[in-house]
GROMACS .gro file of C-alpha atoms in nm:
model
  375
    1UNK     CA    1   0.000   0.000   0.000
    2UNK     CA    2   0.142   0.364  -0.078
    3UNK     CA    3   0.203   0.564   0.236
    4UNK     CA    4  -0.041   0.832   0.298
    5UNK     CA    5  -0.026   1.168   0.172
    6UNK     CA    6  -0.162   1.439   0.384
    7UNK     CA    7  -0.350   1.719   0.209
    8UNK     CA    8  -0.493   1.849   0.515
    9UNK     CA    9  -0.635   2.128   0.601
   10UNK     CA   10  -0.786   2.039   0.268
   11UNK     CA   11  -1.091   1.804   0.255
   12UNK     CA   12  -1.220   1.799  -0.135
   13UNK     CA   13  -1.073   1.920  -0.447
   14UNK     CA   14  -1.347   2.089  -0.688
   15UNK     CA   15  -1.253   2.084  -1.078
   16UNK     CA   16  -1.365   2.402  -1.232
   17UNK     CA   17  -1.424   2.438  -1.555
   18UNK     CA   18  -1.626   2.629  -1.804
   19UNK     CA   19  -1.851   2.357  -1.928
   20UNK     CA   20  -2.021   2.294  -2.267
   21UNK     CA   21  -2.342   2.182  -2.470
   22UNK     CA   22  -2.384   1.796  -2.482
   23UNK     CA   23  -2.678   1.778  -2.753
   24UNK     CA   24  -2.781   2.105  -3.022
   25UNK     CA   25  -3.055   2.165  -2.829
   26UNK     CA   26  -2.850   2.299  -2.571
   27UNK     CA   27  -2.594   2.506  -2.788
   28UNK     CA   28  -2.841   2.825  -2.780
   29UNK     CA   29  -2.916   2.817  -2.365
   30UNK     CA   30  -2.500   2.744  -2.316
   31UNK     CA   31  -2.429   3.022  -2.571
   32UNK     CA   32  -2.676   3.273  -2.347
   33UNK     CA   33  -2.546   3.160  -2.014
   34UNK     CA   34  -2.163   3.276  -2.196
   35UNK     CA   35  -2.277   3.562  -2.308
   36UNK     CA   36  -2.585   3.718  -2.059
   37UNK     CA   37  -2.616   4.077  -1.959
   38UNK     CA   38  -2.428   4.155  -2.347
   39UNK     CA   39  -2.760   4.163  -2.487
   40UNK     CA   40  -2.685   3.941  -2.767
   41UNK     CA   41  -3.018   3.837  -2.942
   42UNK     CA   42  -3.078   3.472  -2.997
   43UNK     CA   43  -3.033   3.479  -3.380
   44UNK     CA   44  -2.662   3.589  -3.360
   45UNK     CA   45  -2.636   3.338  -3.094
   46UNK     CA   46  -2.735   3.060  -3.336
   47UNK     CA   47  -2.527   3.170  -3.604
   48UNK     CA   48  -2.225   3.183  -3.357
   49UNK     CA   49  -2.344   2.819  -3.263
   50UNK     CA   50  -2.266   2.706  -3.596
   51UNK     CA   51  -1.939   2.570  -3.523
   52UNK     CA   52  -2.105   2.342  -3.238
   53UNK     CA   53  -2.358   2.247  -3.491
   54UNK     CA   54  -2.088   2.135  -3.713
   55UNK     CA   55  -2.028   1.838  -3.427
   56UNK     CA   56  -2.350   1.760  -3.378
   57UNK     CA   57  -2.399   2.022  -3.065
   58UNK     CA   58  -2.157   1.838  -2.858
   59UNK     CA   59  -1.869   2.039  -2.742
   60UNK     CA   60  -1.592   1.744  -2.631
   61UNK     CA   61  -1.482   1.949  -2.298
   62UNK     CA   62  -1.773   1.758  -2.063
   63UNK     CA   63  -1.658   1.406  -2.189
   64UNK     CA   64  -1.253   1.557  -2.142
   65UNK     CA   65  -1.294   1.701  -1.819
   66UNK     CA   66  -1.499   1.342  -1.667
   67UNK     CA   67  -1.121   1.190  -1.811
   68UNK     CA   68  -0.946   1.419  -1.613
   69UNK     CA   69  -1.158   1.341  -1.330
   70UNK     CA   70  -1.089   0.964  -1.343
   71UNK     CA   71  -0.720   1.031  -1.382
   72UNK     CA   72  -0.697   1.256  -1.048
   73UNK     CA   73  -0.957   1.001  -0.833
   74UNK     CA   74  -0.668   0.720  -1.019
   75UNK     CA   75  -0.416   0.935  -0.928
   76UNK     CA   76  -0.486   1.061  -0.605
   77UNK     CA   77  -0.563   0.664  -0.490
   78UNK     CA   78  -0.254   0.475  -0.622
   79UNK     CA   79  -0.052   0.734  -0.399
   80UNK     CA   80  -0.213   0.736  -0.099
   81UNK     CA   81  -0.387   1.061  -0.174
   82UNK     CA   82  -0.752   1.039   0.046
   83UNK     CA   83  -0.901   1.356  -0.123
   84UNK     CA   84  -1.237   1.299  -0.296
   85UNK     CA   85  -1.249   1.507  -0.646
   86UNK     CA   86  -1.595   1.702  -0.770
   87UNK     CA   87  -1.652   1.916  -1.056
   88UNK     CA   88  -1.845   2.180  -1.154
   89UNK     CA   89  -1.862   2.413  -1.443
   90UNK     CA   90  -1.908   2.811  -1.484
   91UNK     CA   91  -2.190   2.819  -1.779
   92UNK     CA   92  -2.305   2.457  -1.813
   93UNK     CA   93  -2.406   2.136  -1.618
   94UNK     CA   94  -2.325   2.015  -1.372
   95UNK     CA   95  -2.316   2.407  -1.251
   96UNK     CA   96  -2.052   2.503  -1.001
   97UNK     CA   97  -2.332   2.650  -0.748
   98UNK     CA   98  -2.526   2.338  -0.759
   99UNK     CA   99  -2.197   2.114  -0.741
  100UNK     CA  100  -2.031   2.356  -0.399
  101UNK     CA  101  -2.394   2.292  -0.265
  102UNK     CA  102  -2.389   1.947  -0.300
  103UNK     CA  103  -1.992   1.973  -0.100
  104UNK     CA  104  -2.161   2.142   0.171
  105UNK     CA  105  -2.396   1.871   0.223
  106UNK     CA  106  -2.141   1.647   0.250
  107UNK     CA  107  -1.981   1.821   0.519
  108UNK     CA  108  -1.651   1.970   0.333
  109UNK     CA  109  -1.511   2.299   0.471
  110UNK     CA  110  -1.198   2.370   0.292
  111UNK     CA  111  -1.160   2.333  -0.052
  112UNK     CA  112  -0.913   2.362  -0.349
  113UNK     CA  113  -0.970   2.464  -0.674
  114UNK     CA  114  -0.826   2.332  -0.981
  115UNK     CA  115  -0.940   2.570  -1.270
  116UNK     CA  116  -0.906   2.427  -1.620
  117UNK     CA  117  -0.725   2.774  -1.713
  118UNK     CA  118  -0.325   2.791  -1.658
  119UNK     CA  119  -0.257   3.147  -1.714
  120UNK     CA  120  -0.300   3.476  -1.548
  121UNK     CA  121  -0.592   3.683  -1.693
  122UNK     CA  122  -0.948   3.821  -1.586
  123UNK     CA  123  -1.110   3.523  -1.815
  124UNK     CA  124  -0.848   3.241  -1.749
  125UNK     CA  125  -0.871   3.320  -1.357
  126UNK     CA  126  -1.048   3.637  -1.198
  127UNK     CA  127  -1.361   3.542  -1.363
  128UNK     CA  128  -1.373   3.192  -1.235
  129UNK     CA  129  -1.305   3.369  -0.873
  130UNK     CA  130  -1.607   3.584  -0.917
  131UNK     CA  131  -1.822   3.274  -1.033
  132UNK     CA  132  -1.683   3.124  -0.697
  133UNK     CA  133  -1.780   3.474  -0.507
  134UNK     CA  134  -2.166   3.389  -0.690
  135UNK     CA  135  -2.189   3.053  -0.598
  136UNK     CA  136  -2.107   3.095  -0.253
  137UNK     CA  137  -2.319   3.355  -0.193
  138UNK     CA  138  -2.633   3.192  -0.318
  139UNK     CA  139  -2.530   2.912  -0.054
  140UNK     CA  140  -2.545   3.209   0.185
  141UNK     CA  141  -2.817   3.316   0.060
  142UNK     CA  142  -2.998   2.968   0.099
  143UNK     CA  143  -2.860   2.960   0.524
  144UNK     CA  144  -2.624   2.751   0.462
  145UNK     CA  145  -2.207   2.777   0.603
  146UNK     CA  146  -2.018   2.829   0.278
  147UNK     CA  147  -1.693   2.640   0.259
  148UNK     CA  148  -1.343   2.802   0.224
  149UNK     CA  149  -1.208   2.789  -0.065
  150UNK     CA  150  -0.827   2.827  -0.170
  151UNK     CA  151  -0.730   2.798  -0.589
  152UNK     CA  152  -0.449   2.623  -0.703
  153UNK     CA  153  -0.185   2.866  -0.819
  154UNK     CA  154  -0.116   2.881  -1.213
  155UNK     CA  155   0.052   2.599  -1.348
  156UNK     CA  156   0.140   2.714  -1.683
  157UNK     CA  157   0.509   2.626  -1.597
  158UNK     CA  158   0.481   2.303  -1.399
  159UNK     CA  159   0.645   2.019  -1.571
  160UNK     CA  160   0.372   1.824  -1.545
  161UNK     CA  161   0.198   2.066  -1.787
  162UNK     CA  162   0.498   2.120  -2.006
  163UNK     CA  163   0.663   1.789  -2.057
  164UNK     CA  164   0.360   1.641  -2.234
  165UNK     CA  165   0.311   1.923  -2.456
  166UNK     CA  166   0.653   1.896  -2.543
  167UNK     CA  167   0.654   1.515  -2.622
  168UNK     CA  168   0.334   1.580  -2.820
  169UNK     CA  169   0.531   1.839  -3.061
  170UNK     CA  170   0.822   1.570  -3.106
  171UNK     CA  171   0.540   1.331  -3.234
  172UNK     CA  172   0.401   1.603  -3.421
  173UNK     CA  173   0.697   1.712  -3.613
  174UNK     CA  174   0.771   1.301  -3.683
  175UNK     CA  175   0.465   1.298  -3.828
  176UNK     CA  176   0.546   1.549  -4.077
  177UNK     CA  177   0.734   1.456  -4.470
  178UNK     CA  178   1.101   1.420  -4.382
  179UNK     CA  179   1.169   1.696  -4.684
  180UNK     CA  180   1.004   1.933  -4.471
  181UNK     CA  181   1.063   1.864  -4.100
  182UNK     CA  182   1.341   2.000  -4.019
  183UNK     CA  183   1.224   2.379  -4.183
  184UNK     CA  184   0.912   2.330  -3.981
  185UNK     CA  185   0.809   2.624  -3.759
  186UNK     CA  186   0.648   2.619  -3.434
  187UNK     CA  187   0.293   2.794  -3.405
  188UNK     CA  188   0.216   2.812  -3.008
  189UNK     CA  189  -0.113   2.926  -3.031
  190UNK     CA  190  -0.373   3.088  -2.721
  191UNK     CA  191  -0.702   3.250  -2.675
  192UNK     CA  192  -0.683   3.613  -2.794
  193UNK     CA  193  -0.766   3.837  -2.543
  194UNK     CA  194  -0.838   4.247  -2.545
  195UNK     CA  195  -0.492   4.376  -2.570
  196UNK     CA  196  -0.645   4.589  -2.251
  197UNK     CA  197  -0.710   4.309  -2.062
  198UNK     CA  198  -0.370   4.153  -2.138
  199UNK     CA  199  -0.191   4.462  -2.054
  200UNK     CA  200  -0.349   4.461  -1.693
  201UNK     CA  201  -0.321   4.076  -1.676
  202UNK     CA  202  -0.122   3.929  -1.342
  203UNK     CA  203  -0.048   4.147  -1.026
  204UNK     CA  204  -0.095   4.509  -1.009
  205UNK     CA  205   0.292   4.596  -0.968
  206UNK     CA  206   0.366   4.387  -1.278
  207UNK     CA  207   0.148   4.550  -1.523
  208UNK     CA  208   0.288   4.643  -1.867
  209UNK     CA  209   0.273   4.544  -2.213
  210UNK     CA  210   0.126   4.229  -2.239
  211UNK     CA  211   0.093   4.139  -1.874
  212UNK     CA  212   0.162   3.821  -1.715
  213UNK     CA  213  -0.071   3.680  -1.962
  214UNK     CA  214   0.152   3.721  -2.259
  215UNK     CA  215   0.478   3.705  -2.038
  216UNK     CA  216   0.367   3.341  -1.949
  217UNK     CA  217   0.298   3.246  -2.296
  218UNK     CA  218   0.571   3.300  -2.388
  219UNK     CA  219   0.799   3.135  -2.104
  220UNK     CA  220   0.622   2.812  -2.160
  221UNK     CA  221   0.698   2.838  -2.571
  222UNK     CA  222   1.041   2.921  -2.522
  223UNK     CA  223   1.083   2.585  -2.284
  224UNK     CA  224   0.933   2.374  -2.562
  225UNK     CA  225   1.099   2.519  -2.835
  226UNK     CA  226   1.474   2.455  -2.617
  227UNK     CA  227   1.342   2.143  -2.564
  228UNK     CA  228   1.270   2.007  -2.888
  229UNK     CA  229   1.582   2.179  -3.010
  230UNK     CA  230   1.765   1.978  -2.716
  231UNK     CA  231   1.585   1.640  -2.805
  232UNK     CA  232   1.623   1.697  -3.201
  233UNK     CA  233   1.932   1.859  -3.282
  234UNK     CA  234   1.725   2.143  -3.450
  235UNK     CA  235   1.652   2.521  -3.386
  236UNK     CA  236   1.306   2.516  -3.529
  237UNK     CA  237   1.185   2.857  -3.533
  238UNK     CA  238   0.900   2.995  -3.332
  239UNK     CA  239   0.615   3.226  -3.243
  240UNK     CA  240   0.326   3.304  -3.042
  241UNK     CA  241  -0.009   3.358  -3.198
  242UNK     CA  242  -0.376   3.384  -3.129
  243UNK     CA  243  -0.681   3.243  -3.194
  244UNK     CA  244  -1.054   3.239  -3.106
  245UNK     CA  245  -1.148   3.611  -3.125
  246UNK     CA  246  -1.471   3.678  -3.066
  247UNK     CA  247  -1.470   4.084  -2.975
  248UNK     CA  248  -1.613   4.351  -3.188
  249UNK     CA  249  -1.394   4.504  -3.450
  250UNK     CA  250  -1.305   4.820  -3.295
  251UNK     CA  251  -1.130   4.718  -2.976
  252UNK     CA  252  -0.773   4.593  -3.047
  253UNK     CA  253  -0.731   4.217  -2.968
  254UNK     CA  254  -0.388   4.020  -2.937
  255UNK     CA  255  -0.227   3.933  -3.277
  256UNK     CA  256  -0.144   3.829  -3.465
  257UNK     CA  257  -0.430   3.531  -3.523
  258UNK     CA  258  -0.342   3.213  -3.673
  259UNK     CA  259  -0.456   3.188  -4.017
  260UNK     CA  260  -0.279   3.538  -4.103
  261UNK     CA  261  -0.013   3.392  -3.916
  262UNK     CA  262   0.022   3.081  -4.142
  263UNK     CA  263  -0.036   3.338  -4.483
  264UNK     CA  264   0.268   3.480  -4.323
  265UNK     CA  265   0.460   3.152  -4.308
  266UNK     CA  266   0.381   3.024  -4.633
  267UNK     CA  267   0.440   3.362  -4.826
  268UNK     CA  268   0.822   3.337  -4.641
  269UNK     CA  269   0.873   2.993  -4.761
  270UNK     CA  270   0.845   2.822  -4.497
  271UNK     CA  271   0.839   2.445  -4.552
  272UNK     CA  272   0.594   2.360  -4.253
  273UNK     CA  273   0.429   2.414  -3.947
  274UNK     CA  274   0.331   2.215  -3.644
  275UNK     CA  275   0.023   2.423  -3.439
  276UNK     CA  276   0.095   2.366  -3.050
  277UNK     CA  277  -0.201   2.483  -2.858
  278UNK     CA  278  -0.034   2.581  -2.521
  279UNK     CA  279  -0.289   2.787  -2.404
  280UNK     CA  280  -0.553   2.514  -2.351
  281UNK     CA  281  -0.580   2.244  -2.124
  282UNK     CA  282  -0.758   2.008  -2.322
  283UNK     CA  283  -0.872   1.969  -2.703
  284UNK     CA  284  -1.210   2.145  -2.668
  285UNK     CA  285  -1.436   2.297  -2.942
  286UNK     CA  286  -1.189   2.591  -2.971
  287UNK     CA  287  -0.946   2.356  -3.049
  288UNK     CA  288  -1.093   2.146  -3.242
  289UNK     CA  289  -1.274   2.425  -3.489
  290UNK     CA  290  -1.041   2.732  -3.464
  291UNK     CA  291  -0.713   2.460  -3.524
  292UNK     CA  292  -0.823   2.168  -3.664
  293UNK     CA  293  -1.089   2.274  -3.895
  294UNK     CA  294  -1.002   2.682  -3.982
  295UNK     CA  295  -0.688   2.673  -3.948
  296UNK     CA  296  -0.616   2.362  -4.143
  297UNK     CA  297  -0.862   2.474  -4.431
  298UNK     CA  298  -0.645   2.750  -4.405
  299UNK     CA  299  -0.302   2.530  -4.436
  300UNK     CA  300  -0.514   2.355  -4.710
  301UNK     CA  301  -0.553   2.655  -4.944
  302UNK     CA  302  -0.184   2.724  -4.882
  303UNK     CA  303  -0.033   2.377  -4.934
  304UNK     CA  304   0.131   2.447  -4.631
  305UNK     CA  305   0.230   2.060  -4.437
  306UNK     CA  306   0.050   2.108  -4.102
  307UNK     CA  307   0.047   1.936  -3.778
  308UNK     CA  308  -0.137   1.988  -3.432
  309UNK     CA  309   0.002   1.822  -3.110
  310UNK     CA  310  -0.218   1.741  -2.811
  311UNK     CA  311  -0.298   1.931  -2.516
  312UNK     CA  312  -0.226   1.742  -2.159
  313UNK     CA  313  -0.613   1.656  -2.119
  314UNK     CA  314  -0.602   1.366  -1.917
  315UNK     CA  315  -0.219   1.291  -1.964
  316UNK     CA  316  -0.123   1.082  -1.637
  317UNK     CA  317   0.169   1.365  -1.569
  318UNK     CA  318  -0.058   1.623  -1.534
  319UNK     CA  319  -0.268   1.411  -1.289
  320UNK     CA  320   0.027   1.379  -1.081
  321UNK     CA  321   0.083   1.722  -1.149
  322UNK     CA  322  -0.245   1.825  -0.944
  323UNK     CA  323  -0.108   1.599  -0.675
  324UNK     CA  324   0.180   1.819  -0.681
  325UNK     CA  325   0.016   2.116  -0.652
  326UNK     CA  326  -0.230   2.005  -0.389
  327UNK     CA  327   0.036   1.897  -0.159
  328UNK     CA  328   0.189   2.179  -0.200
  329UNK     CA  329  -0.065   2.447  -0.112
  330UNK     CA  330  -0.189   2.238   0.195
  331UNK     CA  331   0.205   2.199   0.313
  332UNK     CA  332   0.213   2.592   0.288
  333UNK     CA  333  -0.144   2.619   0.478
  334UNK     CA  334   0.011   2.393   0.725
  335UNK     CA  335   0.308   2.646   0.808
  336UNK     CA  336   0.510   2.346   0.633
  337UNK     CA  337   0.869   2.386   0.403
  338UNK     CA  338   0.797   2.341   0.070
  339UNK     CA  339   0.976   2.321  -0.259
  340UNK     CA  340   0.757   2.470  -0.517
  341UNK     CA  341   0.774   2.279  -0.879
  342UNK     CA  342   0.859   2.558  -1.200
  343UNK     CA  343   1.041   2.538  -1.480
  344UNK     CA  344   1.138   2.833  -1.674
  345UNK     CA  345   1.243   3.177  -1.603
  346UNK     CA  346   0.934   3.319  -1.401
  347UNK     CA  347   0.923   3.087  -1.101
  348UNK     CA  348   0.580   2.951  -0.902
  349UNK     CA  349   0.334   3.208  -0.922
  350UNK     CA  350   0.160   3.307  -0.595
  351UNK     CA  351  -0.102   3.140  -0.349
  352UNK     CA  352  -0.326   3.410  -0.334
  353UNK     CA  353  -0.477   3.677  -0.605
  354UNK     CA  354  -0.363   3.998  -0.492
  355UNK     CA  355  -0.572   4.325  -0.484
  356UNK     CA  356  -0.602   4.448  -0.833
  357UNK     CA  357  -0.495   4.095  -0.984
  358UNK     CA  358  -0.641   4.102  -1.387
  359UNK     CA  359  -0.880   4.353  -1.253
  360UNK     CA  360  -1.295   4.337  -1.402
  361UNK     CA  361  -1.405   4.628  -1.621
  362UNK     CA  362  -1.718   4.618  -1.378
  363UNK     CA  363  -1.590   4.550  -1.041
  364UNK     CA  364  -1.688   4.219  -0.866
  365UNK     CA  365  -1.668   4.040  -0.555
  366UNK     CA  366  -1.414   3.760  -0.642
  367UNK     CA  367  -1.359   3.439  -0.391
  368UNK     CA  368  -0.982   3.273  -0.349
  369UNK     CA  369  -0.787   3.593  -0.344
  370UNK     CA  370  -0.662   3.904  -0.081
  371UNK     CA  371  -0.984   4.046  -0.198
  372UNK     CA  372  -1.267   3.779  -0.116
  373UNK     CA  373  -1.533   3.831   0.097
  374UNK     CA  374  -1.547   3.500   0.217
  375UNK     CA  375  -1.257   3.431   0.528
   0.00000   0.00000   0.00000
């Protein structure tokens, strides 16, 4: 039998994620629980559905993220890990209020929070605090003793997060003609995001161009890229790009986005490409449209040899990264030593969201951070 692990003063980990439709008749109510108070009418809604339509109204990220859970409850049990694991999402079933009422009935009282978002920005992590603030204030609302809850610091940068990407873009490159595979470039590829947002992304005091969000970025594509070049023999050249826009026109977004990016490539001469989406934890809809079916079409019309590696998903050494990470945080709520797991140049990021962290245009009580209004 492994020995024990002690995660204490945790009692329950909660996956949070941001949830998706599992049938088309649920595209449209996912789509206005995304986007309410905008005031989007229900027509544009089902013409920016079309993309679900195109896979039958199932986005893959509910059927991904119950993986993931079997790989931490694996995980967590074949090292002596007694934490149970629940899930919950921001804008679909099973909903995060309904899933942190559910872990108060069971009796747990301090919680961690693995978000399915490993970068610093008000959608990737200040948003999912605020959704936290909601949720536990409707179980206020309702009488009941809201648990504590603590989030897991970002992870971008943990090995366990890295090393399978990296592996993936090895099989990704074998994969390509062996005329072309040693020109290939890398295409790391992320969410845009407003450039303002960006800009403000990560603690107040480190504000600037870009924010931690882009900062980040591009610390984990520059440990890839060494590491392929290390593995390989080859300096394949590299950039960060963007994908999934979805703001109107007139406010600047991060670029550039992908398919001007690969225009770019192919009008250079460049021989190939392999697409490495490192901003995403798992091969959901954005994914699977914005690379695998726009993007390609794109590579298509180009004649431009394309690959896409994997995200980690379910990979077992990001399971064991969560283990990592929850031992850690309870060993530092415990007054314990700990040495915190990072590669690159920026270090573990911190425990707990300061004041003004990737800051809301609308200010909002936000959960897990200096700011939250629950102790």
């Amino acid at each position: 039998m492994p020995e024990a692990l002690d995660a204490s003063p945790y009692d329950a980990l909660l996956l949070l994620s941001f949830g998706g439709p599992e049938g088309p008749d649920e595209v449209v109510p996912f789509l206005e629980n995304v986007t309410r108070g905008r005031g989007i009418p229900k027509e544009r809604l089902k013409e920016v559905g079309q993309h679900y339509f195109l896979f039958d109204g199932i986005s893959p990220i509910n059927d991904q993220n119950r993986a993931l859970l079997d790989a931490l409850r694996k995980d967590f049990a074949g090292h002596g890990l007694d934490l149970p694991v629940y899930w919950g999402n921001r804008n679909w079933a099973p909903y995060l209020t309904d899933t942190l009422r559910e872990m108060a009935a069971d009796g747990r009282r301090r919680i961690l929070v693995l978000a399915t978002s490993a970068y610093a920005s008000y959608s990737g992590c200040r948003q999912y605090r605020e959704d936290l603030a909601g949720a536990l204030a409707v179980l206020e609302g309702e009488g009941l003793e809201p648990p504590r809850v603590d989030k897991l610091r970002h992870y971008f940068n943990h090995p366990g997060f890295v090393e399978p990407m990296t592996e993936s873009v090895l099989g990704s490159l074998a994969e390509l003609p062996e005329d072309v595979r040693a020109g290939a470039h890398l295409v790391f590829t992320t969410h845009s995001i407003p450039v303002a947002a960006a800009d403000t992304s990560g603690p107040a005091e480190g504000h600037g161009d870009g924010g931690a969000y882009v900062r980040q970025h591009l610390d984990v594509a520059r440990l890839i890229a060494e590491a392929v070049r290390e593995k390989t023999g080859t300096d394949h050249p590299w950039r960060l790009v963007y994908q999934s826009r979805s703001g109107a026109p007139h406010i600047p977004w991060l670029e550039p986005d992908i398919c001007d990016h690969l225009e770019e490539l192919h009008g250079a001469g460049a021989p190939a490409a392999v697409m490495v989406p490192i901003g995403f934890v798992s091969d959901h809809m954005e994914v699977l449209y914005d690379l695998d079916t726009e993007a390609r079409a794109k590579a298509g019309e180009l004649e431009l040899p394309v690959r896409r590696s994997a995200t980690v998903g379910s990979d077992p050494r990001f399971a064991a990264a969560v283990r990592d990470l929850v031992l850690e945080r309870a060993a530092v709520e415990s007054g314990r030593q700990v040495t915190r797991c990072a590669l690159g140049a920026l270090g573990a990021s911190h425990d707990l969201c300061p004041v003004g962290c990737c800051p809301a245009r609308t200010p909002k009580p936000a959960a897990a951070g200096a700011d939250s209004p629950f102790a």
